Coordinates of N, CA and C in Angstrom, one line a residue:
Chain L
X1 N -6.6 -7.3 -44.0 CA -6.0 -7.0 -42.7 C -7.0 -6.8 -41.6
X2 N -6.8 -7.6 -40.7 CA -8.0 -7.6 -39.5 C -7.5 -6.6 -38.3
X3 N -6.3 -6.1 -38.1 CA -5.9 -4.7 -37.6 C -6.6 -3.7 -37.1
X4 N -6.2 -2.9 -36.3 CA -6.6 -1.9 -35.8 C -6.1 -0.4 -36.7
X5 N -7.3 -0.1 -37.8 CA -6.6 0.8 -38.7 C -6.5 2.4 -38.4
X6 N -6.0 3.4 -38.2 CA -6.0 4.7 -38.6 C -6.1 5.4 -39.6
X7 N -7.0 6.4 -39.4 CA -6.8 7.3 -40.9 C -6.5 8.9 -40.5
X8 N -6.6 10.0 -41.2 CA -5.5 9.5 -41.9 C -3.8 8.9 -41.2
X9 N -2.8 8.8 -41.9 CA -1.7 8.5 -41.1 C -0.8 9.3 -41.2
X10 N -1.1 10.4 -41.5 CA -0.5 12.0 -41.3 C -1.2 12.9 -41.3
X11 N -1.3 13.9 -40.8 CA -2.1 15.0 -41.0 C -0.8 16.8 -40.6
X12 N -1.1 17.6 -41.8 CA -0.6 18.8 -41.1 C -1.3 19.8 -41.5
X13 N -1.4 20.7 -40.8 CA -2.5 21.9 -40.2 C -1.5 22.7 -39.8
X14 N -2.7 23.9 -40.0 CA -1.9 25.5 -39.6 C -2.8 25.3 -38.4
X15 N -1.7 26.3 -37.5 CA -2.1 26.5 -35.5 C -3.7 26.9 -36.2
X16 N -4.7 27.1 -35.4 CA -5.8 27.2 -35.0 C -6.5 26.5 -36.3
X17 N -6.5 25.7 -36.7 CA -7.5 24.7 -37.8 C -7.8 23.7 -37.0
X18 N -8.8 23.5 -37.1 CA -9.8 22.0 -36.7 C -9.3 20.3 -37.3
X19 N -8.9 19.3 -36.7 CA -8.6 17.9 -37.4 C -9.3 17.4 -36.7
X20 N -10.0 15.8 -37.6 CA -10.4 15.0 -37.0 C -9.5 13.7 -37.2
X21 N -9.7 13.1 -36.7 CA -8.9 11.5 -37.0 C -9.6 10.4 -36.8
X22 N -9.7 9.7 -37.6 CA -10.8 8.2 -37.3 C -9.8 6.9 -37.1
X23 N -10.4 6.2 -36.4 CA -10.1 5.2 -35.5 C -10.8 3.4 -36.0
X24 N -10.6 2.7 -36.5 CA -11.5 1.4 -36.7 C -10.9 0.2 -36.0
X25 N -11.6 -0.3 -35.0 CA -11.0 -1.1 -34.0 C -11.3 -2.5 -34.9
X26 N -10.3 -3.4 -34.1 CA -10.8 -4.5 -34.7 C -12.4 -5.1 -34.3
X27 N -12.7 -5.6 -35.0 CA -14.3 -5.7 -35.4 C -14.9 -6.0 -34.1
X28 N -14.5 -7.1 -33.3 CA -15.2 -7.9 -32.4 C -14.4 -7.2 -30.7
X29 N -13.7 -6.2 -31.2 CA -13.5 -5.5 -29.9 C -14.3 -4.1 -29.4
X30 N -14.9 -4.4 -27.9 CA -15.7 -3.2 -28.0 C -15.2 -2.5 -27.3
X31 N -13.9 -2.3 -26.6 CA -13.2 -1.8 -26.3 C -12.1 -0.7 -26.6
X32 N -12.2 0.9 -27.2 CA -11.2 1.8 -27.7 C -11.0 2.5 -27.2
X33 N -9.3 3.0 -27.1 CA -8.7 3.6 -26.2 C -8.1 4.5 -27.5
X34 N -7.6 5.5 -26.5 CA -6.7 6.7 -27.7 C -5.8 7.0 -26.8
X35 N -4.8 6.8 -27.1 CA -3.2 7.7 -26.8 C -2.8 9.3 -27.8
X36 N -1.9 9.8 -26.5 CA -1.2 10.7 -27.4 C 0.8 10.4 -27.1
X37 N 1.1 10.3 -28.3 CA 2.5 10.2 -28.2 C 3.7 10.8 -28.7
X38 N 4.1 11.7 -27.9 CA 5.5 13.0 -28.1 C 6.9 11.9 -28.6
X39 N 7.6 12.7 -29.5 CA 9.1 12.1 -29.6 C 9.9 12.1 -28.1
X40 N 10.2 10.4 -28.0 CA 10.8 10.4 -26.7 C 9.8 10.3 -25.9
X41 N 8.9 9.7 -25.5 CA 7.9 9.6 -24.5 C 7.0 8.9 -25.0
X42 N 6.6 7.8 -23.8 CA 5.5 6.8 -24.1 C 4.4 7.5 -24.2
X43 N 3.6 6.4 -25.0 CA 2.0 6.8 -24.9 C 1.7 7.1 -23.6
X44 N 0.6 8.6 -23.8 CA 0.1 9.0 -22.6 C -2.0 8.9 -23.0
X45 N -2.5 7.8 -22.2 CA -3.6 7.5 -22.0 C -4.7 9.1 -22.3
X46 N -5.3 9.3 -23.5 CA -6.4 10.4 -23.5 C -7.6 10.0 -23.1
X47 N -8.1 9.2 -23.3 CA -9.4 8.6 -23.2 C -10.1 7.5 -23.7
X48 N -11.2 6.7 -23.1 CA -11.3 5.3 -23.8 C -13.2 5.1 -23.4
X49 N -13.6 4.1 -25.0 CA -15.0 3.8 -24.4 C -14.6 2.3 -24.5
X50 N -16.2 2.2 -24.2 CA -16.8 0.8 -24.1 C -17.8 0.9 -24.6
X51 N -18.0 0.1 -26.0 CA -19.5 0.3 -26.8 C -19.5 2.3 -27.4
X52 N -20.3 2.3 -27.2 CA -20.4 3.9 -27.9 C -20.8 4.7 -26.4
X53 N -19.9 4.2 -24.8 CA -19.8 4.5 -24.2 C -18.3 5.4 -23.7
X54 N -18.4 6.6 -23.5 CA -16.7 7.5 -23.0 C -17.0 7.2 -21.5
X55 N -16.4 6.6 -21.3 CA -15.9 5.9 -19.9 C -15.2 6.5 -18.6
X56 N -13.7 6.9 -19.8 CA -12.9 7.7 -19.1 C -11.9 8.5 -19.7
X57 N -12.0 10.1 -18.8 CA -10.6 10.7 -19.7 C -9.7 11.0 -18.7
X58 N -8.6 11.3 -20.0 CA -8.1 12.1 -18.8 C -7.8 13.5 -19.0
X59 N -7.4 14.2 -18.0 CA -6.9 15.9 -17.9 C -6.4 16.0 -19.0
X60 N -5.3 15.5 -19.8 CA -5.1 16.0 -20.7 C -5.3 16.6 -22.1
X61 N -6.9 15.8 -21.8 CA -7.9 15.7 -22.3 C -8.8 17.4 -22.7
X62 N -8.1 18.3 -23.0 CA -8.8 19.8 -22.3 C -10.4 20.3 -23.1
X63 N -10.5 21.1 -23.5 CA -11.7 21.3 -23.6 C -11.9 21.1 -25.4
X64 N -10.3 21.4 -25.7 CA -10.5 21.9 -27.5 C -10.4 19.9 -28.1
X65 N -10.7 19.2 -27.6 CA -10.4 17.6 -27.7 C -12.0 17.0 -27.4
X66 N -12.0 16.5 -28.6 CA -13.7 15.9 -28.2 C -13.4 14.5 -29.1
X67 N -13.7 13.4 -28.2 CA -13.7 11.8 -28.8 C -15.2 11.2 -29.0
X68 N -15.5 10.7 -29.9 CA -16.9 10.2 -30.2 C -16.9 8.6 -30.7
X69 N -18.0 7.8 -30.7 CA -17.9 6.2 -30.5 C -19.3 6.8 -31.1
X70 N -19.5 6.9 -31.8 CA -21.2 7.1 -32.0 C -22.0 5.9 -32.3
X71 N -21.3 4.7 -32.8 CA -22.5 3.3 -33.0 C -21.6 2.2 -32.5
X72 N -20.9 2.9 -31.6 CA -19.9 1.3 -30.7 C -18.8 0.7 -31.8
X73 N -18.7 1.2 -33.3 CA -18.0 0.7 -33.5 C -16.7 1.8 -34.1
X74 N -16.5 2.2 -35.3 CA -15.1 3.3 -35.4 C -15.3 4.4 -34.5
X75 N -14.1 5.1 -34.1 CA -14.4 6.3 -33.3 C -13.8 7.1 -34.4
X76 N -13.8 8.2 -33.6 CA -13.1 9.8 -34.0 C -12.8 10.7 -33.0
X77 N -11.6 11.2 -33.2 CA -10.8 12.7 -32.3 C -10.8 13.9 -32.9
X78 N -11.0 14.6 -32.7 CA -11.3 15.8 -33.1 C -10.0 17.2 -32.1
X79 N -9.5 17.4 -32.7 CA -9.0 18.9 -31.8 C -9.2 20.2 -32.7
X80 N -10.1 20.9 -31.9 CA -10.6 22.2 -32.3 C -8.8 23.2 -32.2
X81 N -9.0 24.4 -33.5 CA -8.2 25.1 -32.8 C -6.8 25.0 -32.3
X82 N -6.4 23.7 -33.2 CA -5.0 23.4 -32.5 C -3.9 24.2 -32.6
X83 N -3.0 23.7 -31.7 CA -1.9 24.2 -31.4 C -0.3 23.6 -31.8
X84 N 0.7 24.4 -31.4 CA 1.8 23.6 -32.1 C 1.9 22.7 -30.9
X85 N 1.9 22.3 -29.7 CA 1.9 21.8 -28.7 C 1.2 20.6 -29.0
X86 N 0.4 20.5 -29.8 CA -0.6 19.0 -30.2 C 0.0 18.2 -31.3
X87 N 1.0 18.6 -31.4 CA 2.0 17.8 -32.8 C 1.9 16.7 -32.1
X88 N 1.8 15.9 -32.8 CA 2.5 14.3 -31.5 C 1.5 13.1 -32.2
X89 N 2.2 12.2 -32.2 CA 1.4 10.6 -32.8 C 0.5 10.6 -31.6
X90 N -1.2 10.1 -32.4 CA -2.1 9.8 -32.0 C -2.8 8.5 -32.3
X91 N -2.7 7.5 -31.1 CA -2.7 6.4 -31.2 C -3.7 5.6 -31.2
X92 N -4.3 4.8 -31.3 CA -5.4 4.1 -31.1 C -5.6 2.7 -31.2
X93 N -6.1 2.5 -29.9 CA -6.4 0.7 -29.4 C -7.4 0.4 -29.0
X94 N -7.3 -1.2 -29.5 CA -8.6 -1.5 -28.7 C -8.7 -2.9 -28.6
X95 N -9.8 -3.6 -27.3 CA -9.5 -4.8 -26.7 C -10.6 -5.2 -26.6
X96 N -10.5 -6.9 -26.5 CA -11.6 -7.5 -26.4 C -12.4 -7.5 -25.2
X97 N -14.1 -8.0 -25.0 CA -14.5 -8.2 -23.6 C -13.8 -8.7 -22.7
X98 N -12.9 -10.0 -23.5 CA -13.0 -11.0 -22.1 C -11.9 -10.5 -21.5
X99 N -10.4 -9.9 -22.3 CA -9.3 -9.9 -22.0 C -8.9 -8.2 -21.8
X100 N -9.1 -7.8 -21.1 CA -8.6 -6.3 -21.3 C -7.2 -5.7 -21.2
X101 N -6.5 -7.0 -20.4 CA -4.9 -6.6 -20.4 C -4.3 -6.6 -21.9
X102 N -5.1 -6.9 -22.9 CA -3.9 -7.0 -24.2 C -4.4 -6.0 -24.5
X103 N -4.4 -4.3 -25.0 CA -4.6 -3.9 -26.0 C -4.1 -3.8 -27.4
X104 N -5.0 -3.3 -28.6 CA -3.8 -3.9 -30.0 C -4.0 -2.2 -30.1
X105 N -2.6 -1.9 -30.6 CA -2.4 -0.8 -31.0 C -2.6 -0.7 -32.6
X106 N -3.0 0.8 -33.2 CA -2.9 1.1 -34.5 C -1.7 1.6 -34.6
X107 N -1.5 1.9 -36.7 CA 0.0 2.6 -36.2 C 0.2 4.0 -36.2
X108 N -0.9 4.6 -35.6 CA -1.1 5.7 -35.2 C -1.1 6.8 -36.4
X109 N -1.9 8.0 -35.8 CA -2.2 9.4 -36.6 C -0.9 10.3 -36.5
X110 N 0.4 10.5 -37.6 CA 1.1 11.6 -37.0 C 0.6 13.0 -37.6
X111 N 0.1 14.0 -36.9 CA -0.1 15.5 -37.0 C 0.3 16.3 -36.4
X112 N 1.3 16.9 -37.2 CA 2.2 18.4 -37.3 C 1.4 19.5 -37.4
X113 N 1.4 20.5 -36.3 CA 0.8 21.7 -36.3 C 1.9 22.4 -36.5
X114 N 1.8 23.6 -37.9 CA 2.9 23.9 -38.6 C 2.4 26.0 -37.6
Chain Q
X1 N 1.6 10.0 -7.7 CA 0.5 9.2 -8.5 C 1.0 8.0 -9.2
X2 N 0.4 7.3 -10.4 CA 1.1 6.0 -11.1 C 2.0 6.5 -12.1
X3 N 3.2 5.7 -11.8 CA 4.1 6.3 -12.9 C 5.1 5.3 -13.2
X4 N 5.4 5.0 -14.1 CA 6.7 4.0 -14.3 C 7.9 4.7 -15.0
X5 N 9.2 4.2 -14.8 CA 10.5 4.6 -15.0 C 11.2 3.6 -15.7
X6 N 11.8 3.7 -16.9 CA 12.3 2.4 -17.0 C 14.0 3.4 -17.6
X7 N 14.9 2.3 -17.6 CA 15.9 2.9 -18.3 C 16.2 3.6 -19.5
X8 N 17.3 4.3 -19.9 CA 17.3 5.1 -20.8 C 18.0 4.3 -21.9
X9 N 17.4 4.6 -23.0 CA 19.0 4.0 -24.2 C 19.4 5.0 -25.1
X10 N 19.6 4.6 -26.0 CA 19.4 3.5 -26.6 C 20.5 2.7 -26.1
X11 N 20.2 1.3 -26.0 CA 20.7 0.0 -25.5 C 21.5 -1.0 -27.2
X12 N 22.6 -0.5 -27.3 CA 23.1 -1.5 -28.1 C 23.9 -3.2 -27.2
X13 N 23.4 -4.2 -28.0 CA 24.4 -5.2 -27.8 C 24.7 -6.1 -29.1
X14 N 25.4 -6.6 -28.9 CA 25.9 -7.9 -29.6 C 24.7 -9.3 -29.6
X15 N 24.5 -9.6 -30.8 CA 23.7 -10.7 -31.3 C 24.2 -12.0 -29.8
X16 N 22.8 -12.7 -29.4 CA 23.5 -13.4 -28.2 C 23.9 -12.9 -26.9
X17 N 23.7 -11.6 -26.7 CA 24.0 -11.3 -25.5 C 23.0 -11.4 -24.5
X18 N 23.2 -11.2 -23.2 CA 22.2 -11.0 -22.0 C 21.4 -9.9 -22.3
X19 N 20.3 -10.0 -22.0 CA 19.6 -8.2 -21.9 C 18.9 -8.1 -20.7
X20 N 19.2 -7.2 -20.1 CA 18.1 -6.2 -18.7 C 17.6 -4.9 -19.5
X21 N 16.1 -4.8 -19.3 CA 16.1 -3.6 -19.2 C 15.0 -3.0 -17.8
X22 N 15.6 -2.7 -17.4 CA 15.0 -2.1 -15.6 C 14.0 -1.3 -16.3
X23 N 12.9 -1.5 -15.2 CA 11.4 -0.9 -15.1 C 11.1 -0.6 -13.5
X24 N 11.0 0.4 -13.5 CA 10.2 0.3 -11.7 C 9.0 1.0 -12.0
X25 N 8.6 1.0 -10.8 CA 7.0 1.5 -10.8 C 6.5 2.3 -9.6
X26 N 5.9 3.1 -9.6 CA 4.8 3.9 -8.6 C 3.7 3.9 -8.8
X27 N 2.7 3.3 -7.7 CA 1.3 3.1 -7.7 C 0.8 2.7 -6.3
X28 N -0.5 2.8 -6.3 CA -1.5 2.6 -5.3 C -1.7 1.3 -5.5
X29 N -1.9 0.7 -4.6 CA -2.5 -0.7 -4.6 C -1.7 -1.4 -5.5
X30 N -2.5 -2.3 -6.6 CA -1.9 -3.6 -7.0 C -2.1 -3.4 -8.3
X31 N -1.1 -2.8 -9.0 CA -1.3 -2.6 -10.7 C -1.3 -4.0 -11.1
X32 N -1.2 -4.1 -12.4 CA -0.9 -4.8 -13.6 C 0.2 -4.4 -14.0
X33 N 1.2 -5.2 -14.3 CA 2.4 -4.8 -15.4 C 2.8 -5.6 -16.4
X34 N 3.0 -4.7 -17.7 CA 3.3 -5.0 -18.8 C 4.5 -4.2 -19.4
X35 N 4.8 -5.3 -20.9 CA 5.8 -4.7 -21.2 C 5.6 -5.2 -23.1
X36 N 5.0 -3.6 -23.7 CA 5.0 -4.0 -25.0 C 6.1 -3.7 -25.5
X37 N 6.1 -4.0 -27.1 CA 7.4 -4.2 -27.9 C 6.8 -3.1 -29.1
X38 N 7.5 -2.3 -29.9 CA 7.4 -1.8 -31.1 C 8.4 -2.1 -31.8
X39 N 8.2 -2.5 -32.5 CA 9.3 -3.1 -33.5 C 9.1 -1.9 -35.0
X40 N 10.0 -1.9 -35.1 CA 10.5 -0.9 -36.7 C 9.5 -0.8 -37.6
X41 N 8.6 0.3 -38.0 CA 6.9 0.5 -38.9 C 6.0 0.1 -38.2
X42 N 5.7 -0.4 -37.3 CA 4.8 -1.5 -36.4 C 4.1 -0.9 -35.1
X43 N 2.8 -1.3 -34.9 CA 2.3 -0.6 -33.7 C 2.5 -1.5 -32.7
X44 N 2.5 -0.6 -31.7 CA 3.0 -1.2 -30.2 C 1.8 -2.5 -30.1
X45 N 2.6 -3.6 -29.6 CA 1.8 -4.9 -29.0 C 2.9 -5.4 -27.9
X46 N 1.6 -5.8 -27.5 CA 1.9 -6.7 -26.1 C 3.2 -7.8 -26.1
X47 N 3.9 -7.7 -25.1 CA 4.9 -8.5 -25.4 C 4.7 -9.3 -24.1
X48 N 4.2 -9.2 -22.8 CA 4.1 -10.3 -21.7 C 3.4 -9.0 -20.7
X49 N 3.0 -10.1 -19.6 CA 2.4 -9.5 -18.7 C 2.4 -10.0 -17.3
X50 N 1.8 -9.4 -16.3 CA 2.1 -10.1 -14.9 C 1.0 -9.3 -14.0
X51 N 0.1 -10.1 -13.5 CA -0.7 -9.4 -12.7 C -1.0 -9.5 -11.2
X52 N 0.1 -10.3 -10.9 CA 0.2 -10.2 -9.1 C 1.4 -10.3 -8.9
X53 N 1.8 -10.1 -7.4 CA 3.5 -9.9 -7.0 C 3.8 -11.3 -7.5
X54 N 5.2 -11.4 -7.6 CA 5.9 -12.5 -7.6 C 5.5 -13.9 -8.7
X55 N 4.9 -13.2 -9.5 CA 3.7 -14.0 -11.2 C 5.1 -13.2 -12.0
X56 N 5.6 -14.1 -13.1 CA 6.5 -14.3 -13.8 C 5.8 -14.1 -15.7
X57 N 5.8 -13.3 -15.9 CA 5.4 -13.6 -17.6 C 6.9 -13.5 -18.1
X58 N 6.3 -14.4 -19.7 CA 7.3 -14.7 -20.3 C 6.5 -15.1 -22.1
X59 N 7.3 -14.7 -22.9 CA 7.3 -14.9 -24.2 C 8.3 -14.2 -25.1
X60 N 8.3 -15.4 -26.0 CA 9.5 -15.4 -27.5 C 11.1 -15.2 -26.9
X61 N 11.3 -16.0 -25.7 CA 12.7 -15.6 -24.5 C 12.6 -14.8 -23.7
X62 N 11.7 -13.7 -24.2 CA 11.6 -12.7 -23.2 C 11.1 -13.1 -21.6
X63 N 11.8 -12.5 -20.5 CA 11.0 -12.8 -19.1 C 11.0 -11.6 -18.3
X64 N 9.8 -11.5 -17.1 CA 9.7 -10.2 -16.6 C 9.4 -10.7 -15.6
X65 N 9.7 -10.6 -13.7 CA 8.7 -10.9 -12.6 C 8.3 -9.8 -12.0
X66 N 7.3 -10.0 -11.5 CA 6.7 -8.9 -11.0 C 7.2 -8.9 -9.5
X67 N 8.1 -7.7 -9.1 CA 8.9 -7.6 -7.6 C 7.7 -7.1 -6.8
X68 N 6.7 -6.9 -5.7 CA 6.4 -5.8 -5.0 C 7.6 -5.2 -4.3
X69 N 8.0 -6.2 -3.7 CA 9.1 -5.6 -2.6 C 10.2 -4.1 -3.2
X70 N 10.6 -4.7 -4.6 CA 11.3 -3.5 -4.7 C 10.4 -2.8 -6.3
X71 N 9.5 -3.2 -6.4 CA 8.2 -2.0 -7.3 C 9.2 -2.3 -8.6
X72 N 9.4 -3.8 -9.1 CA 10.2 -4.0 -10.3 C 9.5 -4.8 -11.3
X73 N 10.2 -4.6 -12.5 CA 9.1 -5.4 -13.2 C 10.6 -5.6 -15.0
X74 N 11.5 -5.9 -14.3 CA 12.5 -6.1 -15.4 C 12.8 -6.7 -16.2
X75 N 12.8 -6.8 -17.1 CA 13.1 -7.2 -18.7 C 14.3 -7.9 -19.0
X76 N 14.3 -9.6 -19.2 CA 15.2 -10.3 -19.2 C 15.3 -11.0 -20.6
X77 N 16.2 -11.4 -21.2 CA 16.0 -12.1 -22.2 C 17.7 -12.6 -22.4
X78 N 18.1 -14.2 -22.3 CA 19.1 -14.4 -22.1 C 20.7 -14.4 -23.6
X79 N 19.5 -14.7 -24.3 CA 20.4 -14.7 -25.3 C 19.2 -13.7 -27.2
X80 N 19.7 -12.1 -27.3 CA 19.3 -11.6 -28.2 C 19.7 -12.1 -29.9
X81 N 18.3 -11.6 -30.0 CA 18.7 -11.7 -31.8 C 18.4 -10.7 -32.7
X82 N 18.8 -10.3 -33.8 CA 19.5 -8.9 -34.2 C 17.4 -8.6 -34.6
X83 N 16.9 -9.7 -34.6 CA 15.2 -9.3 -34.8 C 15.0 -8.6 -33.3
X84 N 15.7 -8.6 -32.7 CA 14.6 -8.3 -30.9 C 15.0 -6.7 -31.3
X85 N 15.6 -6.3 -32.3 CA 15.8 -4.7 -32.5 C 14.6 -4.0 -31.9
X86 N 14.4 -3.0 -31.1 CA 12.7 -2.8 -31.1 C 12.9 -1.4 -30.1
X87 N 11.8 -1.0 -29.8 CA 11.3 0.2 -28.8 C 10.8 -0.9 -27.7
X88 N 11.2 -0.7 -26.7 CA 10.3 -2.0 -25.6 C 9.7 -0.5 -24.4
X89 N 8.2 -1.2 -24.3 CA 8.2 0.4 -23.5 C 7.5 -1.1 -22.5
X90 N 7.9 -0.3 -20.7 CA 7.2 -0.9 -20.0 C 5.9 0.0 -19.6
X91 N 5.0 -0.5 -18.8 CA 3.9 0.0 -18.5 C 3.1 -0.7 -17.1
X92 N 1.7 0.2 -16.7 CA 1.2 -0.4 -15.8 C -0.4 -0.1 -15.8
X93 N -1.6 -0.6 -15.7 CA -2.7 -0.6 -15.3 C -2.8 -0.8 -14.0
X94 N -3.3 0.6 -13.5 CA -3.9 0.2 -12.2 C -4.7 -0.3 -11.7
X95 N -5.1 -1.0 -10.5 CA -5.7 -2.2 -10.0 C -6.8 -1.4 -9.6
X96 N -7.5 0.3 -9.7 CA -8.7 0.5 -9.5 C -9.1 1.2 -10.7
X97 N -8.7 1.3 -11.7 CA -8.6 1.8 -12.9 C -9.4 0.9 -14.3
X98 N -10.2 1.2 -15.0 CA -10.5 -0.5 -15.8 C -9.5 -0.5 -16.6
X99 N -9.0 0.7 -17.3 CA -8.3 0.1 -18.7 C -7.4 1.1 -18.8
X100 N -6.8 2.2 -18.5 CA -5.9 3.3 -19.0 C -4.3 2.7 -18.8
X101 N -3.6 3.1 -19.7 CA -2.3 1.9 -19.4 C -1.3 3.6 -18.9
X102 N -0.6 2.9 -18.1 CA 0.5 4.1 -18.1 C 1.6 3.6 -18.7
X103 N 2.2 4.5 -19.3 CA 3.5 3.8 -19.9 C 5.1 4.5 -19.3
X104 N 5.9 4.0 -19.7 CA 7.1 4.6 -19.5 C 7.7 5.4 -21.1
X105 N 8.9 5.8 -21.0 CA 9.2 6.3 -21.8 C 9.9 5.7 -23.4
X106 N 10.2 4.2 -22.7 CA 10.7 3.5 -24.0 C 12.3 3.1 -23.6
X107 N 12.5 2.3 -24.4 CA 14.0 2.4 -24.1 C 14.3 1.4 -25.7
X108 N 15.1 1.9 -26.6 CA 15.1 1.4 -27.6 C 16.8 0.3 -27.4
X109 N 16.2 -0.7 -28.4 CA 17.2 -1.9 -28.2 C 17.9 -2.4 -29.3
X110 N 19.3 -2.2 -29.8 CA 19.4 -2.1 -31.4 C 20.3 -3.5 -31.0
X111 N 20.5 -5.0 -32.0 CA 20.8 -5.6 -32.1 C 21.8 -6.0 -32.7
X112 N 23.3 -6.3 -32.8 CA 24.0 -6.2 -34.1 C 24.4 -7.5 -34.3
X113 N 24.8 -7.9 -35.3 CA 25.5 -9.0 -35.6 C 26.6 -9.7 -35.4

């Protein structure tokens, strides 16, 4: 499968425990993006590189949330300290140089903060 | 700021039927609009796109034009099939933005026989 894979594809944690989640884009895309996604609500844009470049975040983005690309190619999300407010599918895409309007979605991280 | 609205469903019809599903948009300048598809176990992919006013995308029947005039970007497909069952979420990239998609909330579309 040449996919955009996630790992794990559940995760559940007690409030203040640390998760990470890894991300493996398809090979030849240097382009990854991370969503976060609530029941009933589209994906909302967290942040995205280019190469083992963070580009851009957003606010939602708060301090306890750290994204890493460390060799341009799988990433990783991290939330320190979570909360039950961080439950929600965590999604992950990514696009080629030439074409940036397609992103490919994974089928996302779901993690329940119990 | 950039935000898109699209209708609420869940949207049932009959195998064969017409389908709208309304999208509008708020933004600065000159987004990009799209409109991916989630289909049942499946990660969201692109289903068509349109990146200047009055540019028309289209695929697998599906069609969308890009309105400026009234900030539209609606989801047409003339005759459904019980496969188009799906989550259709619309969305927008903004035109000073490189890559962050905004999305809407989804609007799910159940197909029957």
């Amino acid at each position: 499968d040449t996919g955009v894979s996630q790992n794990p594809r559940h995760k559940i944690t007690k409030r203040g425990q640390n998760v990470t989640f890894r991300c493996d884009p398809i090979s030849e895309h240097n382009r990854l993006y991370w969503y976060r996604q609530t029941l009933g609500q589209g994906p909302e844009f967290l942040t995205y590189f280019q190469n083992e470049a963070q580009l851009e975040k957003s606010r939602l983005l708060s301090d306890r949330f750290s994204a890493e690309r460390p060799k341009g190619s799988f990433s990783t999300l991290e939330i320190q300290r979570t909360e039950q407010g961080d439950s929600a599918m965590y999604l992950c895409a990514s696009s080629t140089p030439v074409d940036r309007d397609e992103q490919f979605f994974g089928p996302g991280t779901r993690l329940t903060v119990l | 700021g950039n935000s898109v609205t699209q209708m609420e469903g869940p949207v049932t019809l009959s195998e064969e039927a017409f389908l709208t599903i309304n999208c509008t948009y708020t933004a600065t300048g000159y987004p990009s609009l799209f409109w991916y598809v989630q289909y049942p176990g499946e990660g969201l992919q692109l289903l068509l796109k349109a990146t200047k006013a009055d540019d028309k995308g289209s695929n697998k029947g599906f069609e969308a034009t890009y309105r400026k005039e009234t900030t539209s970007f609606h989801l047409e497909k003339g005759s459904v099939q019980v496969s188009d069952s799906a989550v259709y979420f619309c969305a927008l990239r903004r035109s000073n933005s490189g890559y962050a998609l905004n999305f809407g909330k989804g609007t799910s579309l159940l197909v029957t026989p």
